[in-house]
Coordinates of C-alpha atoms in Angstrom, one line a residue:
M21 CA 31.9 -13.8 -9.0
H22 CA 28.4 -12.3 -8.8
R23 CA 27.4 -14.0 -12.0
N24 CA 28.5 -17.4 -10.6
Q25 CA 26.6 -16.8 -7.4
I26 CA 23.4 -16.1 -9.4
L27 CA 23.9 -19.2 -11.5
V28 CA 24.4 -21.3 -8.4
A29 CA 21.3 -19.8 -6.8
F30 CA 19.2 -20.4 -9.9
T31 CA 20.4 -24.0 -10.0
A32 CA 19.7 -24.5 -6.3
C33 CA 16.1 -23.2 -6.8
T34 CA 15.6 -25.6 -9.7
L35 CA 16.8 -28.6 -7.7
A36 CA 14.7 -27.4 -4.7
I37 CA 11.6 -27.7 -6.8
A38 CA 12.3 -31.3 -7.7
A39 CA 13.3 -32.3 -4.2
A40 CA 10.4 -30.6 -2.5
R41 CA 7.8 -32.1 -4.9
A42 CA 8.7 -35.5 -3.8
Q43 CA 8.2 -34.6 -0.2
K44 CA 5.0 -32.4 -0.2
P45 CA 1.4 -33.4 -1.1
A46 CA -0.3 -31.4 -3.8
A47 CA -2.4 -28.4 -3.3
P48 CA -6.2 -28.9 -3.3
P49 CA -7.7 -29.2 -6.8
V50 CA -9.5 -26.4 -8.6
P51 CA -13.3 -27.0 -8.2
E52 CA -15.8 -26.9 -11.0
I53 CA -17.4 -23.4 -11.1
P54 CA -20.3 -22.3 -13.3
G55 CA -19.0 -20.2 -16.2
L56 CA -15.4 -21.4 -15.9
P57 CA -14.2 -23.2 -19.0
Q58 CA -12.5 -26.6 -18.5
A59 CA -9.4 -25.3 -20.2
A60 CA -9.2 -22.5 -17.6
R61 CA -9.7 -24.9 -14.8
I62 CA -6.8 -27.0 -16.2
A63 CA -4.6 -23.9 -16.4
A64 CA -5.4 -22.9 -12.8
S65 CA -4.7 -26.5 -11.6
S66 CA -1.2 -26.2 -13.0
I67 CA -0.2 -23.6 -10.4
D68 CA 2.5 -25.4 -8.4
P69 CA 3.2 -24.7 -4.7
E70 CA 6.8 -25.9 -5.2
K71 CA 7.4 -23.4 -8.0
I72 CA 6.2 -20.7 -5.6
R73 CA 8.6 -22.0 -3.0
A74 CA 11.5 -21.8 -5.4
H75 CA 10.7 -18.1 -6.2
V76 CA 10.4 -17.2 -2.6
R77 CA 13.6 -18.9 -1.7
F78 CA 15.6 -17.1 -4.4
L79 CA 14.0 -13.7 -3.8
S80 CA 14.9 -13.9 -0.1
L81 CA 18.5 -14.9 -0.5
D82 CA 21.2 -12.7 1.2
L83 CA 22.5 -12.3 -2.4
L84 CA 19.6 -9.9 -3.1
E85 CA 20.5 -7.7 -0.1
G86 CA 16.9 -7.2 1.1
R87 CA 15.7 -5.8 -2.2
G88 CA 15.9 -2.1 -1.2
P89 CA 14.6 0.1 -4.0
G90 CA 17.4 1.6 -6.2
K91 CA 19.9 -0.8 -4.8
R92 CA 21.7 -3.7 -6.5
G93 CA 19.6 -6.4 -4.8
A94 CA 16.4 -4.8 -6.0
E95 CA 17.8 -4.7 -9.6
L96 CA 18.6 -8.4 -9.3
A97 CA 15.1 -9.1 -8.1
A98 CA 13.6 -7.1 -11.0
E99 CA 15.8 -8.9 -13.5
Y100 CA 14.8 -12.3 -12.0
I101 CA 11.1 -11.5 -12.3
A102 CA 11.5 -10.3 -15.9
T103 CA 13.4 -13.4 -16.7
Q104 CA 10.7 -15.6 -15.3
F105 CA 8.1 -13.7 -17.3
S106 CA 10.1 -14.3 -20.4
L107 CA 10.6 -18.0 -19.7
A108 CA 6.8 -18.4 -19.1
G109 CA 5.9 -16.7 -22.4
V110 CA 4.6 -13.5 -20.9
E111 CA 5.0 -10.5 -23.2
P112 CA 6.9 -7.4 -22.0
A113 CA 4.6 -4.4 -21.3
G114 CA 6.9 -1.9 -19.8
D115 CA 8.8 1.0 -21.3
N116 CA 10.0 0.8 -24.9
G117 CA 9.2 -2.8 -25.4
T118 CA 10.9 -4.0 -22.2
Y119 CA 9.6 -5.5 -19.0
F120 CA 10.6 -2.5 -17.0
Q121 CA 8.7 0.6 -16.1
R122 CA 11.2 3.1 -14.7
V123 CA 10.0 4.8 -11.5
P124 CA 11.9 8.1 -10.7
L125 CA 12.2 8.7 -7.0
V126 CA 13.7 11.2 -4.6
A127 CA 14.8 10.2 -1.1
I128 CA 14.7 12.8 1.7
H129 CA 16.2 12.6 5.2
T130 CA 15.6 15.5 7.6
I131 CA 18.9 16.5 9.4
D132 CA 17.7 16.6 13.0
D133 CA 20.4 18.7 14.6
K134 CA 20.3 21.4 11.9
T135 CA 16.5 21.7 11.7
R136 CA 14.6 24.3 13.9
F137 CA 10.9 24.9 14.5
A138 CA 9.3 27.5 16.7
F139 CA 5.9 28.9 17.5
V140 CA 5.9 32.7 17.1
P141 CA 2.9 34.4 18.8
A142 CA 1.7 37.8 17.7
N143 CA 2.7 39.1 21.2
G144 CA 5.5 37.4 23.1
Q145 CA 8.7 35.5 22.6
P146 CA 9.1 32.6 20.1
I147 CA 8.8 29.1 21.7
D148 CA 11.3 26.6 20.3
L149 CA 10.2 23.0 19.6
A150 CA 12.4 20.1 20.3
Y151 CA 12.8 18.1 17.1
G152 CA 12.0 14.4 17.6
S153 CA 10.2 14.6 21.0
E154 CA 7.8 17.4 20.1
I155 CA 7.7 17.7 16.3
V156 CA 8.9 15.7 13.3
S157 CA 8.8 16.7 9.6
K158 CA 9.7 16.1 6.0
D159 CA 10.2 18.6 3.2
Q160 CA 8.4 16.8 0.4
T161 CA 9.8 19.1 -2.3
G162 CA 13.3 17.7 -2.4
H163 CA 15.1 20.9 -1.6
D164 CA 18.2 20.9 0.6
T165 CA 16.8 23.7 2.8
A166 CA 13.5 25.4 3.5
D167 CA 12.9 28.6 5.5
F168 CA 9.4 30.1 6.2
D169 CA 7.4 32.0 8.8
A170 CA 3.8 31.2 8.1
P171 CA 0.4 31.7 9.8
I172 CA -1.2 28.6 11.3
V173 CA -4.9 27.8 10.5
F174 CA -6.8 25.2 12.6
V175 CA -8.9 23.3 10.1
G176 CA -10.3 20.5 12.3
Y177 CA -9.9 17.1 10.7
G178 CA -8.8 18.8 7.4
I179 CA -11.4 16.9 5.4
H180 CA -13.5 18.0 2.4
A181 CA -16.0 15.2 1.8
P182 CA -19.0 16.4 -0.3
E183 CA -20.7 12.9 -0.1
Y184 CA -20.9 13.3 3.6
H185 CA -21.8 17.1 3.5
W186 CA -18.5 17.8 5.3
D187 CA -16.1 20.6 4.7
D188 CA -13.6 21.6 7.3
Y189 CA -12.2 24.3 5.0
A190 CA -15.5 26.3 4.8
G191 CA -15.8 29.4 7.0
A192 CA -19.0 30.5 8.8
D193 CA -20.0 32.4 5.7
G194 CA -19.7 29.3 3.6
K195 CA -16.6 30.5 1.7
E196 CA -13.5 28.4 1.6
I197 CA -10.7 29.7 3.8
D198 CA -7.5 30.8 2.0
L199 CA -4.6 28.4 2.9
K200 CA -2.0 29.6 0.4
G201 CA 1.3 30.0 2.0
K202 CA -0.1 29.0 5.4
I203 CA 0.2 26.0 7.8
A204 CA -2.8 23.7 8.2
L205 CA -3.2 22.4 11.8
V206 CA -5.2 19.2 11.6
I207 CA -6.5 16.4 13.9
V208 CA -5.4 12.9 13.1
N209 CA -8.1 10.4 12.0
E210 CA -11.7 11.4 11.1
P211 CA -14.9 12.3 12.7
P212 CA -16.2 9.5 15.0
S213 CA -19.2 7.6 13.6
N214 CA -21.3 4.5 14.1
D215 CA -23.4 5.3 11.1
E216 CA -22.4 3.3 8.0
K217 CA -23.7 6.2 5.9
F218 CA -21.4 8.7 7.6
F219 CA -17.7 8.1 7.1
K220 CA -18.6 4.4 6.9
G221 CA -19.2 4.1 10.6
P222 CA -16.3 2.7 12.7
A223 CA -14.3 1.7 9.6
L224 CA -11.5 4.2 8.7
T225 CA -11.9 5.8 5.3
Y226 CA -9.2 7.4 3.3
Y227 CA -10.2 10.8 4.7
G228 CA -8.8 9.7 8.1
R229 CA -5.4 8.8 6.7
W230 CA -2.5 11.2 7.3
T231 CA -1.6 11.0 3.6
Y232 CA -5.0 12.4 2.6
K233 CA -4.6 15.3 5.0
Y234 CA -1.2 16.2 3.4
E235 CA -2.6 15.9 -0.1
E236 CA -5.7 18.0 0.6
A237 CA -3.9 20.9 2.2
A238 CA -1.2 20.8 -0.6
R239 CA -4.0 21.1 -3.2
R240 CA -5.1 24.2 -1.4
G241 CA -1.7 25.8 -1.5
A242 CA -0.6 25.2 2.1
V243 CA 3.2 25.4 2.7
G244 CA 2.9 22.9 5.5
V245 CA 0.7 20.7 7.7
L246 CA 0.9 20.0 11.4
I247 CA -1.0 16.8 12.3
I248 CA -2.0 16.7 15.9
H249 CA -1.1 13.3 17.4
R250 CA -3.2 11.7 20.0
T251 CA -2.6 8.1 20.8
D252 CA -6.2 6.9 21.0
L253 CA -7.1 8.5 17.7
A254 CA -4.0 7.4 15.9
S255 CA -4.1 3.9 17.3
Y256 CA -0.3 4.1 17.8
G257 CA 2.0 6.1 20.1
W258 CA 4.3 9.0 19.4
E259 CA 7.3 6.8 19.2
V260 CA 5.9 5.2 16.1
V261 CA 5.6 8.6 14.5
R262 CA 9.0 9.6 15.6
N263 CA 10.7 6.4 14.4
S264 CA 9.0 6.5 11.0
Q265 CA 10.2 10.0 10.5
A266 CA 13.7 9.3 11.7
V267 CA 14.6 7.4 8.5
E268 CA 14.9 8.4 4.9
K269 CA 11.5 8.8 3.1
S270 CA 11.0 8.5 -0.6
Y271 CA 8.6 10.3 -2.9
L272 CA 7.8 10.2 -6.6
Q273 CA 9.8 12.8 -8.5
G274 CA 7.4 15.5 -9.6
D275 CA 4.5 14.2 -7.6
P276 CA 1.9 17.0 -7.8
D277 CA 0.5 16.1 -4.4
A278 CA 3.8 16.2 -2.6
T279 CA 4.5 19.9 -2.4
L280 CA 4.6 20.6 1.3
R281 CA 7.8 22.2 2.7
A282 CA 6.8 20.8 6.1
A283 CA 4.8 17.5 6.2
A284 CA 4.8 17.4 10.0
W285 CA 3.4 15.9 13.1
I286 CA 3.3 17.5 16.6
Q287 CA 2.9 15.8 19.9
H288 CA -0.5 16.3 21.7
D289 CA 0.9 18.4 24.6
V290 CA 2.7 20.7 22.2
A291 CA -0.6 21.2 20.3
Q292 CA -2.2 22.0 23.7
H293 CA 0.5 24.6 24.3
L294 CA -0.2 26.1 20.9
F295 CA -3.9 26.3 21.7
T296 CA -3.1 28.1 25.0
L297 CA -0.9 30.6 23.2
A298 CA -3.8 31.2 20.7
G299 CA -6.4 31.6 23.4
L300 CA -8.4 28.7 22.1
G301 CA -8.7 26.8 25.4
D302 CA -8.8 23.1 25.8
L303 CA -7.5 21.0 22.8
D304 CA -9.5 17.9 23.6
Q305 CA -12.7 19.8 23.8
A306 CA -11.9 21.4 20.5
I307 CA -11.3 17.9 19.0
D308 CA -14.7 16.8 20.3
T309 CA -16.4 19.9 18.8
A310 CA -14.6 19.4 15.5
G311 CA -16.1 15.9 15.1
K312 CA -19.7 17.1 15.3
P313 CA -21.6 18.0 12.1
G314 CA -22.0 21.7 11.6
A315 CA -20.2 22.6 14.8
F316 CA -16.8 23.6 13.4
H317 CA -15.4 26.3 11.2
P318 CA -11.7 26.9 10.5
V319 CA -9.8 29.6 12.5
E320 CA -6.5 31.4 11.8
L321 CA -4.4 31.5 15.0
P322 CA -2.5 34.6 16.2
V323 CA 0.6 32.4 16.1
K324 CA 3.0 31.6 13.2
L325 CA 5.2 28.6 12.6
R326 CA 8.8 29.6 12.0
A327 CA 11.0 26.9 10.5
H328 CA 14.5 26.2 9.1
I329 CA 14.7 22.7 7.7
E330 CA 17.8 21.0 6.3
S331 CA 17.5 17.8 4.4
R332 CA 19.8 15.2 2.8
V333 CA 18.4 14.5 -0.7
R334 CA 19.2 11.9 -3.3
S335 CA 17.5 11.1 -6.6
Y336 CA 17.4 7.5 -7.8
E337 CA 15.4 5.1 -10.0
S338 CA 13.8 1.8 -9.4
S339 CA 11.5 -0.2 -11.7
N340 CA 8.1 -1.9 -11.8
V341 CA 8.2 -5.1 -13.8
V342 CA 5.3 -5.3 -16.2
G343 CA 4.2 -8.3 -18.3
R344 CA 1.2 -9.2 -20.4
V345 CA -0.7 -12.2 -21.7
P346 CA -2.9 -11.3 -24.7
G347 CA -6.6 -12.1 -24.6
A348 CA -8.7 -14.0 -27.2
S349 CA -10.4 -10.7 -28.2
D350 CA -7.2 -8.6 -27.8
T351 CA -6.7 -5.5 -29.8
G352 CA -3.3 -4.5 -28.5
S353 CA -3.3 -1.1 -26.9
G354 CA -7.0 -1.0 -27.3
S355 CA -7.6 -3.9 -24.8
T356 CA -10.8 -3.6 -22.9
R357 CA -11.9 -5.5 -19.7
A358 CA -8.3 -6.3 -19.0
V359 CA -7.4 -7.9 -15.6
L360 CA -4.4 -6.8 -13.5
Y361 CA -2.5 -8.8 -10.9
T362 CA 0.0 -7.0 -8.6
A363 CA 2.5 -7.8 -5.9
H364 CA 5.4 -5.7 -4.6
Y365 CA 8.9 -7.1 -4.8
D366 CA 10.8 -4.5 -2.7
H367 CA 11.7 -4.7 0.9
L368 CA 13.8 -2.8 3.4
G369 CA 17.3 -3.6 2.2
I370 CA 20.3 -3.5 4.5
D371 CA 20.6 -1.6 7.8
P372 CA 24.3 -0.6 7.8
D373 CA 24.2 0.4 11.5
A374 CA 22.7 -2.9 12.8
K375 CA 24.9 -5.4 14.5
G376 CA 24.8 -9.0 13.5
D377 CA 22.3 -10.0 10.7
N378 CA 21.4 -6.7 9.0
I379 CA 19.7 -7.9 5.8
Y380 CA 15.9 -7.6 5.7
N381 CA 15.3 -10.6 3.5
G382 CA 11.5 -10.2 3.3
A383 CA 10.7 -13.8 2.5
A384 CA 7.0 -13.6 3.6
D385 CA 6.9 -9.8 2.9
N386 CA 6.7 -10.0 0.0
G387 CA 8.5 -12.9 -1.5
T388 CA 5.3 -14.9 -1.2
G389 CA 3.2 -12.4 -3.2
C390 CA 5.9 -12.4 -5.9
G391 CA 6.0 -16.2 -6.0
I392 CA 2.2 -16.2 -6.4
L393 CA 2.3 -13.5 -9.1
L394 CA 4.9 -15.4 -11.1
E395 CA 2.9 -18.7 -11.0
L396 CA -0.3 -16.8 -12.0
A397 CA 1.6 -15.3 -15.0
R398 CA 3.0 -18.7 -16.0
A399 CA -0.4 -20.4 -15.7
F400 CA -2.1 -17.8 -17.8
A401 CA 0.6 -17.7 -20.4
Q402 CA 0.7 -21.5 -20.8
S403 CA -3.0 -22.0 -20.7
P404 CA -4.4 -24.2 -23.6
V405 CA -6.8 -21.3 -24.4
R406 CA -6.3 -17.6 -24.1
P407 CA -8.3 -15.6 -21.5
P408 CA -11.2 -13.6 -22.9
H409 CA -9.3 -10.3 -22.5
A410 CA -5.7 -9.3 -21.9
V411 CA -4.2 -10.0 -18.4
Y412 CA -1.4 -7.8 -17.0
F413 CA 1.1 -8.8 -14.3
V414 CA 3.0 -6.1 -12.4
S415 CA 5.5 -6.6 -9.7
V416 CA 5.8 -3.1 -8.2
T417 CA 8.7 -1.4 -6.4
A418 CA 8.8 0.9 -3.4
E419 CA 5.7 -0.3 -1.6
E420 CA 7.6 -0.1 1.7
Q421 CA 8.3 3.5 0.9
G422 CA 4.6 4.4 0.7
L423 CA 3.1 2.5 -2.3
L424 CA 5.2 4.6 -4.6
G425 CA 5.7 2.0 -7.4
S426 CA 1.9 1.2 -7.6
Q427 CA 1.2 5.0 -7.4
Y428 CA 3.4 5.5 -10.4
L429 CA 1.7 2.5 -12.2
G430 CA -1.7 4.1 -11.5
L431 CA -0.5 7.4 -12.9
H432 CA 1.1 5.7 -15.9
P433 CA -0.8 2.5 -16.6
P434 CA 0.2 0.3 -19.6
I435 CA -3.3 0.9 -21.0
P436 CA -5.9 3.5 -19.9
A437 CA -7.2 2.8 -16.4
G438 CA -10.7 2.8 -17.6
Q439 CA -9.9 -0.3 -19.7
F440 CA -9.0 -2.4 -16.6
S441 CA -11.8 -4.4 -15.1
L442 CA -10.2 -5.5 -11.9
D443 CA -6.9 -5.5 -10.0
L444 CA -6.1 -8.4 -7.6
N445 CA -3.2 -7.8 -5.3
Y446 CA -1.1 -10.3 -3.2
D447 CA 0.9 -9.2 -0.2
M448 CA 2.5 -11.2 2.5
L449 CA 0.7 -14.6 2.8
L450 CA 2.4 -16.8 5.4
P451 CA 3.1 -20.3 3.9
I452 CA 1.8 -22.2 7.0
G453 CA -0.8 -24.6 5.5
I454 CA -4.0 -24.7 3.5
P455 CA -6.4 -21.8 4.4
R456 CA -10.1 -22.4 4.9
S457 CA -10.8 -18.6 5.2
V458 CA -10.0 -15.5 3.2
T459 CA -10.3 -11.7 3.5
L460 CA -11.2 -9.7 0.4
N461 CA -11.6 -6.2 1.9
G462 CA -12.9 -3.9 -0.7
A463 CA -14.5 -6.6 -2.9
E464 CA -17.9 -6.0 -1.2
R465 CA -17.8 -2.4 -2.6
T466 CA -17.9 -3.7 -6.2
D467 CA -20.5 -5.3 -8.3
F468 CA -18.1 -8.3 -8.5
W469 CA -18.9 -9.2 -4.9
S470 CA -21.4 -12.0 -5.6
S471 CA -19.0 -13.6 -8.0
A472 CA -16.2 -13.5 -5.4
Q473 CA -18.6 -15.1 -2.9
T474 CA -19.5 -17.9 -5.3
V475 CA -15.9 -18.7 -6.1
A476 CA -14.9 -18.6 -2.4
R477 CA -17.6 -21.1 -1.5
A478 CA -16.4 -23.4 -4.3
F479 CA -12.9 -23.2 -2.9
D480 CA -14.1 -23.9 0.6
L481 CA -13.0 -20.5 1.8
A482 CA -15.1 -18.6 4.3
I483 CA -14.9 -14.8 3.7
L484 CA -14.0 -13.0 6.8
S485 CA -14.7 -9.3 7.5
D486 CA -11.9 -7.0 8.5
P487 CA -11.1 -7.7 12.1
E488 CA -9.7 -4.1 12.6
P489 CA -11.9 -1.8 10.5
G490 CA -10.6 1.3 12.3
A491 CA -7.0 0.6 11.2
G492 CA -7.7 1.4 7.5
H493 CA -5.9 -1.6 6.1
Y494 CA -7.5 -1.1 2.7
Y495 CA -5.5 2.1 2.2
R496 CA -2.2 0.6 3.1
S497 CA -1.5 -1.9 0.3
D498 CA -0.8 -1.5 -3.4
H499 CA -4.4 -2.2 -4.6
F500 CA -5.3 1.2 -3.2
S501 CA -3.1 3.0 -5.7
L502 CA -5.2 1.4 -8.5
S503 CA -8.5 2.2 -6.7
R504 CA -7.5 5.9 -6.6
V505 CA -7.5 6.0 -10.4
G506 CA -10.8 4.2 -10.6
I507 CA -9.9 0.5 -11.1
P508 CA -11.9 -1.8 -8.8
A509 CA -9.2 -3.4 -6.7
F510 CA -8.6 -5.5 -3.6
S511 CA -6.1 -7.8 -2.0
V512 CA -6.5 -11.6 -1.6
D513 CA -5.5 -12.3 2.0
Q514 CA -5.7 -15.5 4.0
G515 CA -7.8 -15.5 7.2
D516 CA -7.2 -17.3 10.5
L517 CA -8.7 -20.7 9.8
F518 CA -6.4 -23.4 8.3
E519 CA -7.0 -27.0 7.5
G520 CA -6.4 -29.2 10.6
H521 CA -6.2 -26.3 13.0
T522 CA -8.4 -24.0 15.1
P523 CA -8.8 -20.3 14.3
E524 CA -6.8 -19.6 17.5
W525 CA -3.9 -21.5 16.0
G526 CA -4.0 -19.3 12.9
R527 CA -4.1 -16.1 15.0
Q528 CA -1.2 -17.3 17.0
Q529 CA 0.9 -17.9 13.9
S530 CA 0.0 -14.4 12.6
D531 CA 0.7 -12.8 16.0
D532 CA 4.0 -14.5 16.3
Y533 CA 5.1 -13.3 12.8
F534 CA 4.1 -9.7 13.5
A535 CA 5.7 -9.7 16.9
H536 CA 9.0 -11.4 15.9
H537 CA 9.6 -11.3 12.1
Y538 CA 7.6 -8.5 10.4
H539 CA 10.0 -5.9 9.1
Q540 CA 12.9 -7.8 10.8
P541 CA 15.9 -9.5 9.4
S542 CA 14.4 -12.8 10.7
D543 CA 11.8 -12.7 7.9
Q544 CA 13.7 -15.5 6.1
Y545 CA 12.8 -18.4 4.0
R546 CA 12.2 -21.7 5.9
A547 CA 12.5 -25.1 4.4
D548 CA 9.5 -26.4 6.5
W549 CA 7.1 -23.8 5.0
D550 CA 4.0 -25.3 3.4
F551 CA 3.2 -23.5 0.1
R552 CA 0.0 -25.4 -0.7
G553 CA -1.9 -22.5 0.8
N554 CA -0.2 -20.0 -1.4
A555 CA -1.0 -22.2 -4.4
K556 CA -4.7 -22.4 -3.3
L557 CA -5.0 -18.7 -3.1
A558 CA -3.2 -18.3 -6.4
R559 CA -5.7 -20.7 -8.0
F560 CA -8.5 -18.8 -6.3
G561 CA -7.3 -15.5 -7.8
F562 CA -6.8 -17.1 -11.2
V563 CA -10.5 -18.1 -11.3
L564 CA -11.6 -14.7 -10.1
G565 CA -9.5 -13.0 -12.8
W566 CA -10.8 -15.3 -15.5
L567 CA -14.4 -14.7 -14.6
A568 CA -13.9 -11.0 -14.4
S569 CA -12.4 -11.1 -17.9
E570 CA -15.3 -13.1 -19.1
Q571 CA -18.0 -10.7 -17.9
P572 CA -19.9 -8.8 -20.7
K573 CA -18.9 -5.5 -19.0
T574 CA -16.2 -4.1 -16.7
V575 CA -16.4 -4.5 -13.0
E576 CA -17.7 -1.3 -11.3
W577 CA -17.7 0.3 -7.9
L578 CA -21.1 0.3 -6.3
P579 CA -23.0 3.6 -6.5
G580 CA -21.9 6.2 -4.0
D581 CA -18.5 4.5 -3.3
E582 CA -15.6 6.9 -2.8
F583 CA -13.9 5.7 -5.9
E584 CA -16.9 5.8 -8.2
A585 CA -16.1 9.3 -9.4
A586 CA -12.6 8.3 -10.3
R587 CA -13.9 5.3 -12.2
K588 CA -16.3 7.4 -14.3
A589 CA -13.5 9.9 -15.0
S590 CA -11.2 7.2 -16.2
Q591 CA -13.8 5.7 -18.5
S592 CA -14.5 9.0 -20.1
Q593 CA -10.9 9.3 -21.2
K594 CA -10.2 8.0 -24.7

């Protein structure tokens, strides 16, 4: 029965290509660009919007059950992507000569009514915390239960950033405070700045992300972290934190950075109560002081955090799908200046408790990125000439769980990370017409920036700056996982300007999607979608990748960039 359903769906997708081709005009042609061979231009021009449509349509069928990692639908999606790679002539580059890179995961759900937290002052009675309304937490270690009674240390923003001469873990004597077996109390976000040379001004760096704060404290031996939530600093309310922690959260099995028994948040008023118990006065004043250079040093509170945490834990596997097109100067595993394209194929699966439509189909997020990736792979594989160096295509899993598939890829790349020149990522590009603008956040931090600007001009694409620099968008998509291991990486995203429309129209389309369809069952394939824009941005990315491969040296981060050290470290490994 299932096999027949799949056959019918494949056939329908094939017929859809032919029917749609007759109805839709072609995508804009690939322009002539200095340094781009004519054969490469022909290959880029072969990228077909209706093939992208067919991929998106199939991947968002109810048959695939929302592509939840470790579930049947995600396995079908991975098999489909691998089959498309094979049909296109893309070589397998996963485990043991297959297209699949197995990603071991562990899912953890905190059992609310069996979990207890309390502040225990040195003098006085314990103060119980209401789980959900005052505190939320995950035990990252994957154990069923955790019990501890640990000292709390206020470490300001919890940041160690030598490039900004900032160390929240240094005491007044200059020595690092001992966090082993203790709880780090940290402020959400990072020190306020309008100076581009100090935490990049108003733009959020990775130091401001809650994930960094967990990782840094874990590296120092902390048993837990309490992040103080304040709505204006977080840019979202407590209900967002509470809801995100109310569901199952996955981690990579054996992740060395996920060792906290309590990766927790506390509500602002609860943190103020803690400060009062500790005799530290006004919390908001302490936050202001902690954001001033040289004004803060960590302090251990005369209060402990007592906890009993119970979790429901399950281990499972999902897969990244990895393909490769050899380059003209390819030397197999010794490939240098390789180019990488990524897009996640997972989505949110099925909500068994929802009434009515409970399948999160994820057509735009990220069926579109997968469709683009598959067309890029086909175009490179069937090019009349090989690219100068090898090109890899990876459709990663578990992005919606916290970039886990790409994190695993970064830790276990098909070739050493230092041999990759560039990663281009595609994630959620609404098929609503032909874009006249693009955002390439992160490209300006590399020495490939001038090339990206040249290609964008040739494609009639205005490059827009990040409209919300304080939101830290760069650190919330799969390219970030590759940046962390040194690979210059950024996503190709469309802007607000589309052919025949005003920028206001483009913003309205985006706002409507995020208000009514983002991470909702209504993110479904629509027959009236116009995939010419997806094809244009795929062609744009094809040219960027080819030119990066053609350079006499690998793409590099600019001097002083936060990922420069990781790049140098990766290139020193043989």
